[in-house]
Coordinates of C-alpha atoms in Angstrom, one line a residue:
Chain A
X1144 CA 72.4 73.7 108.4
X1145 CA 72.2 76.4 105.7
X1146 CA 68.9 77.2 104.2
X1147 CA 68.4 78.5 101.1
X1148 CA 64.2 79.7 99.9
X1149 CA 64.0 81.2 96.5
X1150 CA 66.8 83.1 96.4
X1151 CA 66.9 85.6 93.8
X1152 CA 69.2 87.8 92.4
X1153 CA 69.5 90.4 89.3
X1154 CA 72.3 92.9 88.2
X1155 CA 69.9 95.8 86.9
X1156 CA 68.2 93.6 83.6
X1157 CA 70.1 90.7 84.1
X1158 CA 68.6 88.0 86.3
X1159 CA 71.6 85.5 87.5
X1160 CA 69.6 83.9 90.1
X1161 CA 66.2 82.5 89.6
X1162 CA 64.6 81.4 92.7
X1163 CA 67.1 79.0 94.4
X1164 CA 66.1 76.6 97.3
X1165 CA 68.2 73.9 99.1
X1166 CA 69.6 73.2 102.2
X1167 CA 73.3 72.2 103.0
X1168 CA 73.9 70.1 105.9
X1169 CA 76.5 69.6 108.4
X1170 CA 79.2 66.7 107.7
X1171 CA 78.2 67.0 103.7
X1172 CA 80.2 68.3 100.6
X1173 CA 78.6 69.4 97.5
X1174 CA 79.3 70.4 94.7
X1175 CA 78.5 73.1 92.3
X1176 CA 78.6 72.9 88.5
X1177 CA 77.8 75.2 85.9
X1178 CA 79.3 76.9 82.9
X1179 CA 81.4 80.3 83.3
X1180 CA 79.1 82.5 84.0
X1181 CA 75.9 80.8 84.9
X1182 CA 76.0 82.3 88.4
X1183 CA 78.0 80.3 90.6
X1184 CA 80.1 83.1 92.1
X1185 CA 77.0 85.3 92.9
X1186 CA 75.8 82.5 94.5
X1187 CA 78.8 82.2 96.8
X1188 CA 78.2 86.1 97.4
X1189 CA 75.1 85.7 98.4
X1190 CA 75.6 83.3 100.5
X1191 CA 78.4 85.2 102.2
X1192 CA 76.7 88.4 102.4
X1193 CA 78.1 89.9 100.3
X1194 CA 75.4 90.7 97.7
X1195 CA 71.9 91.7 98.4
X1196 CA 69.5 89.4 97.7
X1197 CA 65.9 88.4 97.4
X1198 CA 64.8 85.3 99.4
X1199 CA 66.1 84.2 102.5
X1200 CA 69.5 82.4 103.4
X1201 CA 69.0 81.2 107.1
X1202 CA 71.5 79.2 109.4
X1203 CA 70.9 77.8 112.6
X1204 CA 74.2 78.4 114.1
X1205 CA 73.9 82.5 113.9
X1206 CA 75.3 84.8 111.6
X1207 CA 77.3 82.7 108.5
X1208 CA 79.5 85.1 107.5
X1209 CA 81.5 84.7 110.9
X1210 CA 81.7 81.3 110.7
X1211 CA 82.3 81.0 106.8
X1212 CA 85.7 80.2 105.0
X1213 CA 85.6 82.1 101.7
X1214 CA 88.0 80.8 99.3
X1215 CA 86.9 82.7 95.7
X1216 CA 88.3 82.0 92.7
X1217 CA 90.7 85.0 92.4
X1218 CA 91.8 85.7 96.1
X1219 CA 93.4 89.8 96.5
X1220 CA 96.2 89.9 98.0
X1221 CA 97.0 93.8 98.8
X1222 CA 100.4 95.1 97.6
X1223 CA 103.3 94.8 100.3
X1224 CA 101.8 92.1 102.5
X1225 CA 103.8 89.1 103.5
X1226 CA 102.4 85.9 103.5
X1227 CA 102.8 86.1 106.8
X1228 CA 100.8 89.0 107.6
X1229 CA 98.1 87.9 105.8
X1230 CA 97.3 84.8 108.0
X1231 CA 98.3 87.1 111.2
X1232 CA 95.1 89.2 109.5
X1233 CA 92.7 86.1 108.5
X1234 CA 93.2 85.0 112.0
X1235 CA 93.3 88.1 113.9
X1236 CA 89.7 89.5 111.7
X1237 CA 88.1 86.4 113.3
X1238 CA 89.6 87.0 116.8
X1239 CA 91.8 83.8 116.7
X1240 CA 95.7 83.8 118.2
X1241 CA 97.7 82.9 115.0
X1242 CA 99.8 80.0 116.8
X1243 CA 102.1 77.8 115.2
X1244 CA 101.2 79.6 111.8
X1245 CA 105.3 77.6 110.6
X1246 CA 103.8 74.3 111.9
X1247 CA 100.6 74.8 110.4
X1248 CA 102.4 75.7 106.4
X1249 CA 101.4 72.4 105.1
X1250 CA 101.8 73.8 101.5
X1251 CA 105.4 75.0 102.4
X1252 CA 104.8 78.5 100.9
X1253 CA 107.3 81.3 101.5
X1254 CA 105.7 83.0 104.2
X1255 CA 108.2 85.6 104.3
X1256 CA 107.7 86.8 101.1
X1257 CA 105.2 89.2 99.5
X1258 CA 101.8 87.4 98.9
X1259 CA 101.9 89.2 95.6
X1260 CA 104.9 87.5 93.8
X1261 CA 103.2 84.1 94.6
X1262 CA 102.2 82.7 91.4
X1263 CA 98.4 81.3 90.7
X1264 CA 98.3 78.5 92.9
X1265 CA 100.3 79.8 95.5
X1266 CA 98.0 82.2 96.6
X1267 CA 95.7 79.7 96.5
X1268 CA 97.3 77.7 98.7
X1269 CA 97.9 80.8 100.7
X1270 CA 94.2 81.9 100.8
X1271 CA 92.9 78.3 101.6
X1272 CA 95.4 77.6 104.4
X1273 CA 94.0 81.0 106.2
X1274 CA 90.5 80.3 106.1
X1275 CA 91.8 76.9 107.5
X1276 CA 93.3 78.6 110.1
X1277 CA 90.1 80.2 111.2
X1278 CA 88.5 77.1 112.5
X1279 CA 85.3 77.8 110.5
X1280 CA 82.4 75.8 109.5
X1281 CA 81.6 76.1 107.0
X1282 CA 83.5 76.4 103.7
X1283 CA 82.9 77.7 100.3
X1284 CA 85.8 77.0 98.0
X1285 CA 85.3 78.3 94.4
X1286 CA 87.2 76.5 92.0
X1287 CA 90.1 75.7 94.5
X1288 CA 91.9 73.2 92.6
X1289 CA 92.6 75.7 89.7
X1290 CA 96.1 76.4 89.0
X1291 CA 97.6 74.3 91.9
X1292 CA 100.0 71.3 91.1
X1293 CA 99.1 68.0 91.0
X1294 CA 100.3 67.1 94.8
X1295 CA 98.5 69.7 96.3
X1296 CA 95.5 68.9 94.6
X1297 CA 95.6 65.8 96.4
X1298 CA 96.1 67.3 99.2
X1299 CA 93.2 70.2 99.1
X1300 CA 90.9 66.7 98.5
X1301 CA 92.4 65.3 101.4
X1302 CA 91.5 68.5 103.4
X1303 CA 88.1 68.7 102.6
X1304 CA 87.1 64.8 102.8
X1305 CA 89.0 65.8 106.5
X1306 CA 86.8 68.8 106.9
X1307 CA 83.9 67.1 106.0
X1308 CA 84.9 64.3 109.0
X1309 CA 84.9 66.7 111.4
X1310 CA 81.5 67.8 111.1
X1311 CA 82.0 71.1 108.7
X1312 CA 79.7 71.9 105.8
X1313 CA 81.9 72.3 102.1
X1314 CA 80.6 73.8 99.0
X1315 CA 82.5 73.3 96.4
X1316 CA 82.6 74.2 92.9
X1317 CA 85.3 73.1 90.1
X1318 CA 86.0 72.7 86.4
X1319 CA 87.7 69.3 86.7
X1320 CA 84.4 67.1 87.2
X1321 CA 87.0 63.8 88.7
X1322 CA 87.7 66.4 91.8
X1323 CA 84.0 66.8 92.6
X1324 CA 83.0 63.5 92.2
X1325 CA 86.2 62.1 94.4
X1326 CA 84.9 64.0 97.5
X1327 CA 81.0 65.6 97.0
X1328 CA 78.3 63.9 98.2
X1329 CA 75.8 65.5 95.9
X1330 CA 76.5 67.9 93.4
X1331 CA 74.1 70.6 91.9
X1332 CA 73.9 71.8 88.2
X1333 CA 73.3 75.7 87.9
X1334 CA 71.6 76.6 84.7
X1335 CA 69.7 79.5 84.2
X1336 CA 69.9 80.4 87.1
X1337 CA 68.4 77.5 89.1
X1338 CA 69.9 74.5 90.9
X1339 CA 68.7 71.2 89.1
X1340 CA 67.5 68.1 91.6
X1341 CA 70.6 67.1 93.5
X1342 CA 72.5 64.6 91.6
X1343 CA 73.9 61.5 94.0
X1344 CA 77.0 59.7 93.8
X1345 CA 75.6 56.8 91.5
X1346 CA 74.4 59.1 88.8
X1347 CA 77.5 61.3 88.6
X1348 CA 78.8 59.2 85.1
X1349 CA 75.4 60.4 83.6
X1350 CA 76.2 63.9 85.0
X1351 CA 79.5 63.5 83.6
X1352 CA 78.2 61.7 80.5
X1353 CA 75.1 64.4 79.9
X1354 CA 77.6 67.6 80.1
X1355 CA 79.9 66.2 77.8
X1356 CA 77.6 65.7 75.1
X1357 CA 75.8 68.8 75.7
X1358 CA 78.5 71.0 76.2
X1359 CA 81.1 69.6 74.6
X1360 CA 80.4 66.9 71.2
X1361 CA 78.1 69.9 70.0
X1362 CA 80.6 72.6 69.8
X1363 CA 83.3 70.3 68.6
X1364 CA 80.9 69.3 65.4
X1365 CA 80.5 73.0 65.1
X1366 CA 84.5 73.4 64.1
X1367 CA 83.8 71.0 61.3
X1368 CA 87.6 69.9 61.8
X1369 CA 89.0 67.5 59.6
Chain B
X78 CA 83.3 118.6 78.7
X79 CA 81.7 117.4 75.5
X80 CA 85.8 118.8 74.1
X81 CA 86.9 116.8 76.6
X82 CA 84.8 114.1 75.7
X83 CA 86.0 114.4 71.9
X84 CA 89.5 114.6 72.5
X85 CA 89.6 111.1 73.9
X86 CA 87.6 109.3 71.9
X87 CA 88.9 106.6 70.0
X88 CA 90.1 108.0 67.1
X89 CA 92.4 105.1 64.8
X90 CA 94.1 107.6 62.0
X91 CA 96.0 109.1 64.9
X92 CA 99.8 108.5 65.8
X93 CA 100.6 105.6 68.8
X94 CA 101.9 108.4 71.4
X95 CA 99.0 110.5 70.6
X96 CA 96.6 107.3 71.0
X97 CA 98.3 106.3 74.4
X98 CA 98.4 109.5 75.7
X99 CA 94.4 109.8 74.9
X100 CA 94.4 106.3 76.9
X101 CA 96.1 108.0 79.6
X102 CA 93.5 110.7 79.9
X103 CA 90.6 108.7 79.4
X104 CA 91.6 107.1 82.6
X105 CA 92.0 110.2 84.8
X106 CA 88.8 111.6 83.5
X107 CA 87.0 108.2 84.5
X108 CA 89.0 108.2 87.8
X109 CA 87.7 111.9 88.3
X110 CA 84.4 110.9 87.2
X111 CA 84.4 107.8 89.5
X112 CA 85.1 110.2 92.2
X113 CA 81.5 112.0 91.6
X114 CA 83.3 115.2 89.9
X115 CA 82.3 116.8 86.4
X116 CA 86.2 115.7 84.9
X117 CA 86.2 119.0 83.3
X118 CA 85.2 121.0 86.6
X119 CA 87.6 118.6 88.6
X120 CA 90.9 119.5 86.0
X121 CA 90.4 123.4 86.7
X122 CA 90.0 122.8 90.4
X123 CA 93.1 120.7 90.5
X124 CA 95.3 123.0 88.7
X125 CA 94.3 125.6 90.8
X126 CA 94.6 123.7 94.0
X127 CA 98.0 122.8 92.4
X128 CA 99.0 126.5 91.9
X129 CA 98.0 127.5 95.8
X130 CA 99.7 124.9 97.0
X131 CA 102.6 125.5 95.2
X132 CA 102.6 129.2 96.3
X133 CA 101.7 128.3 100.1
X134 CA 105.0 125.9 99.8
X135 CA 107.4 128.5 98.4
X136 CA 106.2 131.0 100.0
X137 CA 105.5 130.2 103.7
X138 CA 107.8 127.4 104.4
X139 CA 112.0 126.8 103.9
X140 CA 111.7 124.2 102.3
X141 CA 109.6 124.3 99.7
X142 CA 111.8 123.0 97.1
X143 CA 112.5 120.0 98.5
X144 CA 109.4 119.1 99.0
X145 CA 108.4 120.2 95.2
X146 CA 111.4 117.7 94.3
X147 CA 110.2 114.9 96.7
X148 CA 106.5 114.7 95.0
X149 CA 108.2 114.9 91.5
X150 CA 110.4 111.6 92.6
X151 CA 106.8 110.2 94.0
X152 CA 105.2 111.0 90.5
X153 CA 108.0 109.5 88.6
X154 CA 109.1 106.6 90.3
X155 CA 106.1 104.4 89.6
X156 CA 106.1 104.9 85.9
X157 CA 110.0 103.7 86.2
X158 CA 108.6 100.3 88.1
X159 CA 110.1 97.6 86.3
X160 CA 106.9 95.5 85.7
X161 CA 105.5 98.4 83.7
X162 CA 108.5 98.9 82.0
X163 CA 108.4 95.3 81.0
X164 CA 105.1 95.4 79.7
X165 CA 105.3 98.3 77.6
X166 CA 108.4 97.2 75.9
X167 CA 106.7 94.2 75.4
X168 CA 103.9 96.0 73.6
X169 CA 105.6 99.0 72.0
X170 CA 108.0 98.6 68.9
X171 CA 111.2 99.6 68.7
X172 CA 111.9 103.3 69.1
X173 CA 108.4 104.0 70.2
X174 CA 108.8 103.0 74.0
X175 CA 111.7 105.2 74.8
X176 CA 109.7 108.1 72.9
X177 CA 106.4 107.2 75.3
X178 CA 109.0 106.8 78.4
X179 CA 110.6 110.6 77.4
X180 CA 106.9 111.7 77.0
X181 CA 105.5 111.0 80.2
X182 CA 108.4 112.0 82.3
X183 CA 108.1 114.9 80.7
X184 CA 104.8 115.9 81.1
X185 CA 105.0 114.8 84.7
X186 CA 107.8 117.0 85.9
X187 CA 106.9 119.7 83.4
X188 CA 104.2 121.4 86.5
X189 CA 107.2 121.4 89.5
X190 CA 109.7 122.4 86.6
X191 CA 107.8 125.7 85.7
X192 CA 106.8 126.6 89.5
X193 CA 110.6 125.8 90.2
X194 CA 111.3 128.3 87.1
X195 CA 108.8 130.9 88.2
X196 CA 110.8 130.9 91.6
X197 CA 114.3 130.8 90.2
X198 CA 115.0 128.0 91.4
X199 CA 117.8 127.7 89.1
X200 CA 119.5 124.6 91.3
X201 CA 116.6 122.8 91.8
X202 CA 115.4 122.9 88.3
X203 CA 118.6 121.2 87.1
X204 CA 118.1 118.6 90.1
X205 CA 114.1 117.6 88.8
X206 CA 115.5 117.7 84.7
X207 CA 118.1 115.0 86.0
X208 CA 115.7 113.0 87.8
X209 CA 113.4 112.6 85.1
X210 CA 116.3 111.6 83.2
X211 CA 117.5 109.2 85.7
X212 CA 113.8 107.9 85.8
X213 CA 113.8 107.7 82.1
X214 CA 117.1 105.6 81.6
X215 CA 116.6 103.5 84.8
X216 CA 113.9 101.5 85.7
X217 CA 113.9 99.5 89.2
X218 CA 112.4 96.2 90.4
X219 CA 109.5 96.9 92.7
X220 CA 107.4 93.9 92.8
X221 CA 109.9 91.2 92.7
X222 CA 112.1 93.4 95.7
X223 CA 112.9 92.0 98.7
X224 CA 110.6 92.0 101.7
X225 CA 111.6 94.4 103.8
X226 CA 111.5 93.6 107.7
X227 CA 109.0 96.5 109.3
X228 CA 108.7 96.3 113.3
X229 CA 107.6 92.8 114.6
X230 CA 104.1 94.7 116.4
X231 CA 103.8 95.7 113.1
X232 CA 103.9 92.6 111.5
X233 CA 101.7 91.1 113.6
X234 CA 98.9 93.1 113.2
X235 CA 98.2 93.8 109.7
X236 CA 98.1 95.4 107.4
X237 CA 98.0 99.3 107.4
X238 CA 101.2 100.1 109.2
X239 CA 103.0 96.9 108.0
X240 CA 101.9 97.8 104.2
X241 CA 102.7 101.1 105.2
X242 CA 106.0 101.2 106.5
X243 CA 106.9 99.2 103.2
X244 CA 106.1 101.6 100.8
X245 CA 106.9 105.0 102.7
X246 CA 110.1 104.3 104.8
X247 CA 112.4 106.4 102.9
X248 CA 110.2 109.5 103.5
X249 CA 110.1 108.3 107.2
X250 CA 114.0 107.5 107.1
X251 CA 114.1 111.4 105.5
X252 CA 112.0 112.5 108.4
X253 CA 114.6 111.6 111.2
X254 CA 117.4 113.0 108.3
X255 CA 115.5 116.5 108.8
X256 CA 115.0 116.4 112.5
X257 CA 118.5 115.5 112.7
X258 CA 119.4 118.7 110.7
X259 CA 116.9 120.9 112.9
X260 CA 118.6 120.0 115.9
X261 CA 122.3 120.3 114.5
X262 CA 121.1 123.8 113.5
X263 CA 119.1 124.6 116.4
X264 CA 115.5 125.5 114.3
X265 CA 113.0 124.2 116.0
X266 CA 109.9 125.0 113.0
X267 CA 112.5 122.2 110.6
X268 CA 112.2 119.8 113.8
X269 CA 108.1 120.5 114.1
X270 CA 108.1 120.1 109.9
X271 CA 109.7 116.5 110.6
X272 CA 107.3 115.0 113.2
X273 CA 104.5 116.8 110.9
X274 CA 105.9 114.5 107.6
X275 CA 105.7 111.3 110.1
X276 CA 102.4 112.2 111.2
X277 CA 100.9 113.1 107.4
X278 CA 102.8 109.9 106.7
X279 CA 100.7 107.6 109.1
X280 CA 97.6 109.2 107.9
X281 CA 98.6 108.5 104.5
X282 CA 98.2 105.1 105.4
X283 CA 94.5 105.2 105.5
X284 CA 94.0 107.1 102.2
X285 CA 92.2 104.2 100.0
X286 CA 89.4 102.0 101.4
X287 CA 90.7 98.5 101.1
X288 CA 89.2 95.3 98.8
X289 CA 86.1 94.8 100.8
X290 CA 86.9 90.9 101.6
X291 CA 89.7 92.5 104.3
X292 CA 86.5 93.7 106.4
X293 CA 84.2 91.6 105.1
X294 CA 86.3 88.6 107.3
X295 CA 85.9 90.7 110.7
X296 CA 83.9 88.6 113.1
X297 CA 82.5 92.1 114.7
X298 CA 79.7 94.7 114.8
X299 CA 80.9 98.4 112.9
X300 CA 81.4 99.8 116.1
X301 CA 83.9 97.2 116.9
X302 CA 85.5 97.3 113.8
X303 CA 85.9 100.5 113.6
X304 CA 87.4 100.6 116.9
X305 CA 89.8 98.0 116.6
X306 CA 91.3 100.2 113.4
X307 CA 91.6 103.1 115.3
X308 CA 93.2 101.1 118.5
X309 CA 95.8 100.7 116.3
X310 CA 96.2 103.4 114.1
X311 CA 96.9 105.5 117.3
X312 CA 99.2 103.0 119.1
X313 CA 101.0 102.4 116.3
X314 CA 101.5 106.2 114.6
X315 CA 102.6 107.0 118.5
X316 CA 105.2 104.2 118.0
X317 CA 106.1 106.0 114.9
X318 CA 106.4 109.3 116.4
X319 CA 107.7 109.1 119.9
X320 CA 110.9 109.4 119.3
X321 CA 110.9 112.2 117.4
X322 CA 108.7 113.8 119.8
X323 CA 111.4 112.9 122.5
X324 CA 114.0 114.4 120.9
X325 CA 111.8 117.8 120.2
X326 CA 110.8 118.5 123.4
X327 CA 114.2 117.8 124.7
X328 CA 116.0 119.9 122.7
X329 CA 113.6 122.7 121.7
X330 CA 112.0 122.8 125.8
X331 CA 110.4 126.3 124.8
X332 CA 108.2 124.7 121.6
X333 CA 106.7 122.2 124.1
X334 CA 103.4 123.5 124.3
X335 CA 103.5 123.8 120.0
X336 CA 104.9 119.9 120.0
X337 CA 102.1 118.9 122.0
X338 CA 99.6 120.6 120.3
X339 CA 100.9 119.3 116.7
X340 CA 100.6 115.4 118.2
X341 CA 97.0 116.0 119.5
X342 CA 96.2 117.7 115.7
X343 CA 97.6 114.9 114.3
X344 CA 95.9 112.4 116.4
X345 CA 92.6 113.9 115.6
X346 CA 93.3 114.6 111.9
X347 CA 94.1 110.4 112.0
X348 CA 90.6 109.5 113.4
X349 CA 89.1 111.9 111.1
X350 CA 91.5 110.5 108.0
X351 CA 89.9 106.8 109.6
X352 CA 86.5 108.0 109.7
X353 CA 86.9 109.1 106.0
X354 CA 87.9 106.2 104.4
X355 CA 84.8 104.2 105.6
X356 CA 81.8 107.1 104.9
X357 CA 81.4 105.9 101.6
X358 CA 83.0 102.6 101.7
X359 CA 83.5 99.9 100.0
X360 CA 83.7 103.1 97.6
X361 CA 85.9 105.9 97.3
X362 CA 85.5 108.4 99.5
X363 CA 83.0 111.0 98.1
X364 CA 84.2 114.3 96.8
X365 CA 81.9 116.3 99.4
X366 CA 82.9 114.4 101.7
X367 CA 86.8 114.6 101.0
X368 CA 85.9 118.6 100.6
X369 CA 84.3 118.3 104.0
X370 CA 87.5 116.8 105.4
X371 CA 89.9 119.7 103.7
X372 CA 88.0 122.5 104.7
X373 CA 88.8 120.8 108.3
X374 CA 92.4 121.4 108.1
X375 CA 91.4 125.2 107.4
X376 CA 89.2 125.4 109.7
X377 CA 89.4 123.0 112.8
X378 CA 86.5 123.9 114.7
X379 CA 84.8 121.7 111.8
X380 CA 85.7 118.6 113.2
X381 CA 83.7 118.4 115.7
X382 CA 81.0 118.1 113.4
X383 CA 82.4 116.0 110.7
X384 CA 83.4 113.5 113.8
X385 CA 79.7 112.5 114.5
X386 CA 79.1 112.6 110.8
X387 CA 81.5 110.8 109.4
X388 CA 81.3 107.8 112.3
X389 CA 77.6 107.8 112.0
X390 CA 78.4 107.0 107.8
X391 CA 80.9 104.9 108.4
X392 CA 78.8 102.6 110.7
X393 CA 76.0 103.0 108.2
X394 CA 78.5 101.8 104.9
X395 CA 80.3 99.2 106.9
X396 CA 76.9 97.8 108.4
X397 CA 76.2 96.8 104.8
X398 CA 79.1 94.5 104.7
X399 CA 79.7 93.4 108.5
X400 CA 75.5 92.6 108.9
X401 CA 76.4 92.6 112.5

């Protein structure tokens, strides 16, 4: 279980996050939804460790970061790597044997190439199978459907409806509503830099309905296109 | 610095050369500034540093000049990378990127060209004025290359030496060319110069602090971490170097006692070099600190203060991102 108490978090004048407080549990996948920008990734950093923060972010199994799969939305790939050698390194950094690293290629990339010719969703697929390989869990997977084909998009929901089976925590966030909805079990809106109540399954075609007029009917009228 | 300042500030009546070349400064005087250093300050030092090291090369060693026309191939070869080259024909007009291309070569070699000059060099120069030529007309595929197999230990425990051995073994291919040579010819200071380039090369390899996710993902405290790194970086530079020490003590029996005391130097200057890169991390490494490290290699004694130091920083930076 991760807790979150009024987590705060500002970049010198600029406050992205206002006092958060939840708690993810085991064996559940949520989902995060905000507009670019509204603070999703620093949340993710924060809960990583990678930002300082105000407030506390406690879990009861020890220290997160060594048991969290960070998938963010641009992974870096250094210059020169195979993407072999990058698993060998993912798993290796968290003191696992990479075994059967072949075997375990279920998106078929071309391990024995340079991670940094892979196009968009390749390294995707590259960065999600090694936190995979790591055995985490618990997951945070910004935006992992973006840029990845349509098959492997049913795969990554396969993986974490799997992931969620076994017991592991996924947070999730994406800018194709249908992929949250197919596999969180709540979903939170970030606005201003606070988390709204947690929105269940049967109110997600509100969600849905509610963003689209906000964010989207308004704007369009704005054009004035004829 | 405020004519520094006003020279690169954006200025839209000016030609497109003189506008990219602006560009190009602006971003060495933030890299400088990034770096802690007044950019005006840091230019001077740099061209003096340059000069010295120039006249140290030429002066005190036989092979100056190839060296001199080594770093001139190191300078131009990336801007010859055929990405780059894609992109700025892609963005340039017409006539405009082969006059920005000419430019930049020229003003790249035009440092080694003069010191060559100023050494009558007469060879040499006409060697570098081809190269930039070559560099100019040709441009090569870097990103798309093919993966080139590095030693399987290597491989298997990334990334330094199997990033590494990518991008430097031609110098490391040039380093057994040159031993090679100081056997044939029996000089034993040519052999010591060639396990010197492997071992600058290794340490090379820990020049630039890495994105901070790759330590950010270790399941360890900073003292393990740190460690681990240098576990490796010695195993694996003593792969590198073995043979080549091998060969040297075998064949030049006498200079044992110099051979051995060039592989502990290096050995130490590579745990300092590891040290370094995390003082300040995930930042560059501070100019002070980099100072610190250079006034090392004139002065070894140093280093047994800058050893403490620099691990007691490092633990400190890296604690910030391990929370171990």
């Amino acid at each position: 279980m991760i807790r979150i108490s009024n987590l705060k978090k500002t970049f010198g004048e600029n406050s992205v996050l206002n006092g958060i407080n939840t708690v993810f549990e085991e064996g559940e996948i949520y989902g995060i939804v905000g507009a670019n920008g509204s603070g999703k990734t620093t949340l993710f950093r924060c809960l990583a460790g990678l930002e300082n923060y105000e407030g506390e972010i406690e879990y009861d199994k020890g220290l997160l970061k060594n048991e969290l799969g960070l998938l963010l939305t641009e992974p870096y790939f250094m210059t020169k790597i195979t993407g072999m050698e990058y698993l060998n390194f993912m798993c290796r950094a968290r003191n696992i044997k990479p075994e059967n690293i072949e075997e375990k290629n279920v998106f078929d990339l071309p391990l024995n190439r340079y991670a940094e010719t892979y196009s968009t969703g390749m390294k995707k697929k590259l960065a999600l199978t090694a936190i995979l390989l790591q055995n985490n869990n618990v997951f945070i997977l910004d935006e992992p459907y973006n840029g990845v084909d349509i098959q492997s998009n049913i795969l990554i929901s396969e993986i974490i409806l799997k992931l969620k089976s076994l017991n592991k925590t996924v947070i999730l966030s994406s800018h194709i509503f249908s992929t949250l909805s197919d596999t969180c079990s709540q979903i939170f809106l970030l606005k201003k830099g606070e988390f709204s109540n947690p929105i269940l399954k049967h109110e997600y075609a509100d969600l849905e309905e509610s963003m689209k007029e906000e964010t989207v009917l308004k704007r369009l009228d704005k054009l004035g296109l004829e | 610095m405020a004519i520094l300042e006003r020279y690169v500030s954006v200025d839209y009546s000016t030609s497109m050369i003189e506008d990219y070349f602006k560009l190009q400064i602006r971003r060495q005087v933030r890299k400088l500034k990034d770096f802690g250093v007044n950019p005006l300050l840091g230019s001077l030092a740099l061209v003096m540093l340059f000069g010295i090291g120039v006249n140290l090369l030429m002066t005190k060693t036989e092979f100056g000049t190839l060296v001199i026309l080594f770093i001139s191939s190191s300078w131009l070869a990336p801007l010859a990378s055929k990405e780059r080259n894609l992109f700025l024909k892609s963005a340039l007009t017409g006539f405009n990127y082969y006059k920005i291309r000419w430019s930049e070569n020229i003003v790249v070699s035009i440092p080694m060209l003069i010191s060559l000059l100023m050494f009558q060099k007469w060879l040499e120069t006409l060697v570098l004025v081809l190269l930039t030529l070559l560099f100019t007309i040709k441009t090569y595929d870097r990103f798309f290359s093919k993966t080139i197999l590095v030693p399987k230990l290597f491989s298997q425990f990334p990334f330094e030496f199997s990033t590494g051995f990518r991008k430097s073994y031609l110098v490391l291919l040039g380093s057994y060319v040159i031993l090679f040579i100081a056997v044939k010819v029996g000089n034993p200071n040519l052999g010591i110069f060639s396990l010197l380039l492997l071992q600058i090369v290794c340490l090379s390899y820990y020049n630039t602090p890495e994105n901070e996710i790759y330590v950010w993902v270790f399941k360890s405290d900073a003292k393990q971490f740190l460690l681990y790194k240098i576990k490796f970086a010695l195993l694996f530079t003593s792969l590198i170097i073995t043979p080549t020490a091998i060969l040297l003590l075998l064949f030049f029996k006498s200079q044992g006692l110099i051979v051995a005391g060039f592989i502990g130097l290096g050995y130490v200057y590579l745990l300092v070099a590891i040290l370094l890169k995390y003082t300040s991390y995930p930042n560059e490494v501070s100019m002070p600190k980099g100072i610190m490290a250079g006034l090392s290699l004139l002065f070894p004694p140093l280093i047994l203060v800058l050893i403490p130091y620099f691990y007691n920083e490092s633990i400190k930076s890296l604690n910030e991102i391990l929370h171990d």
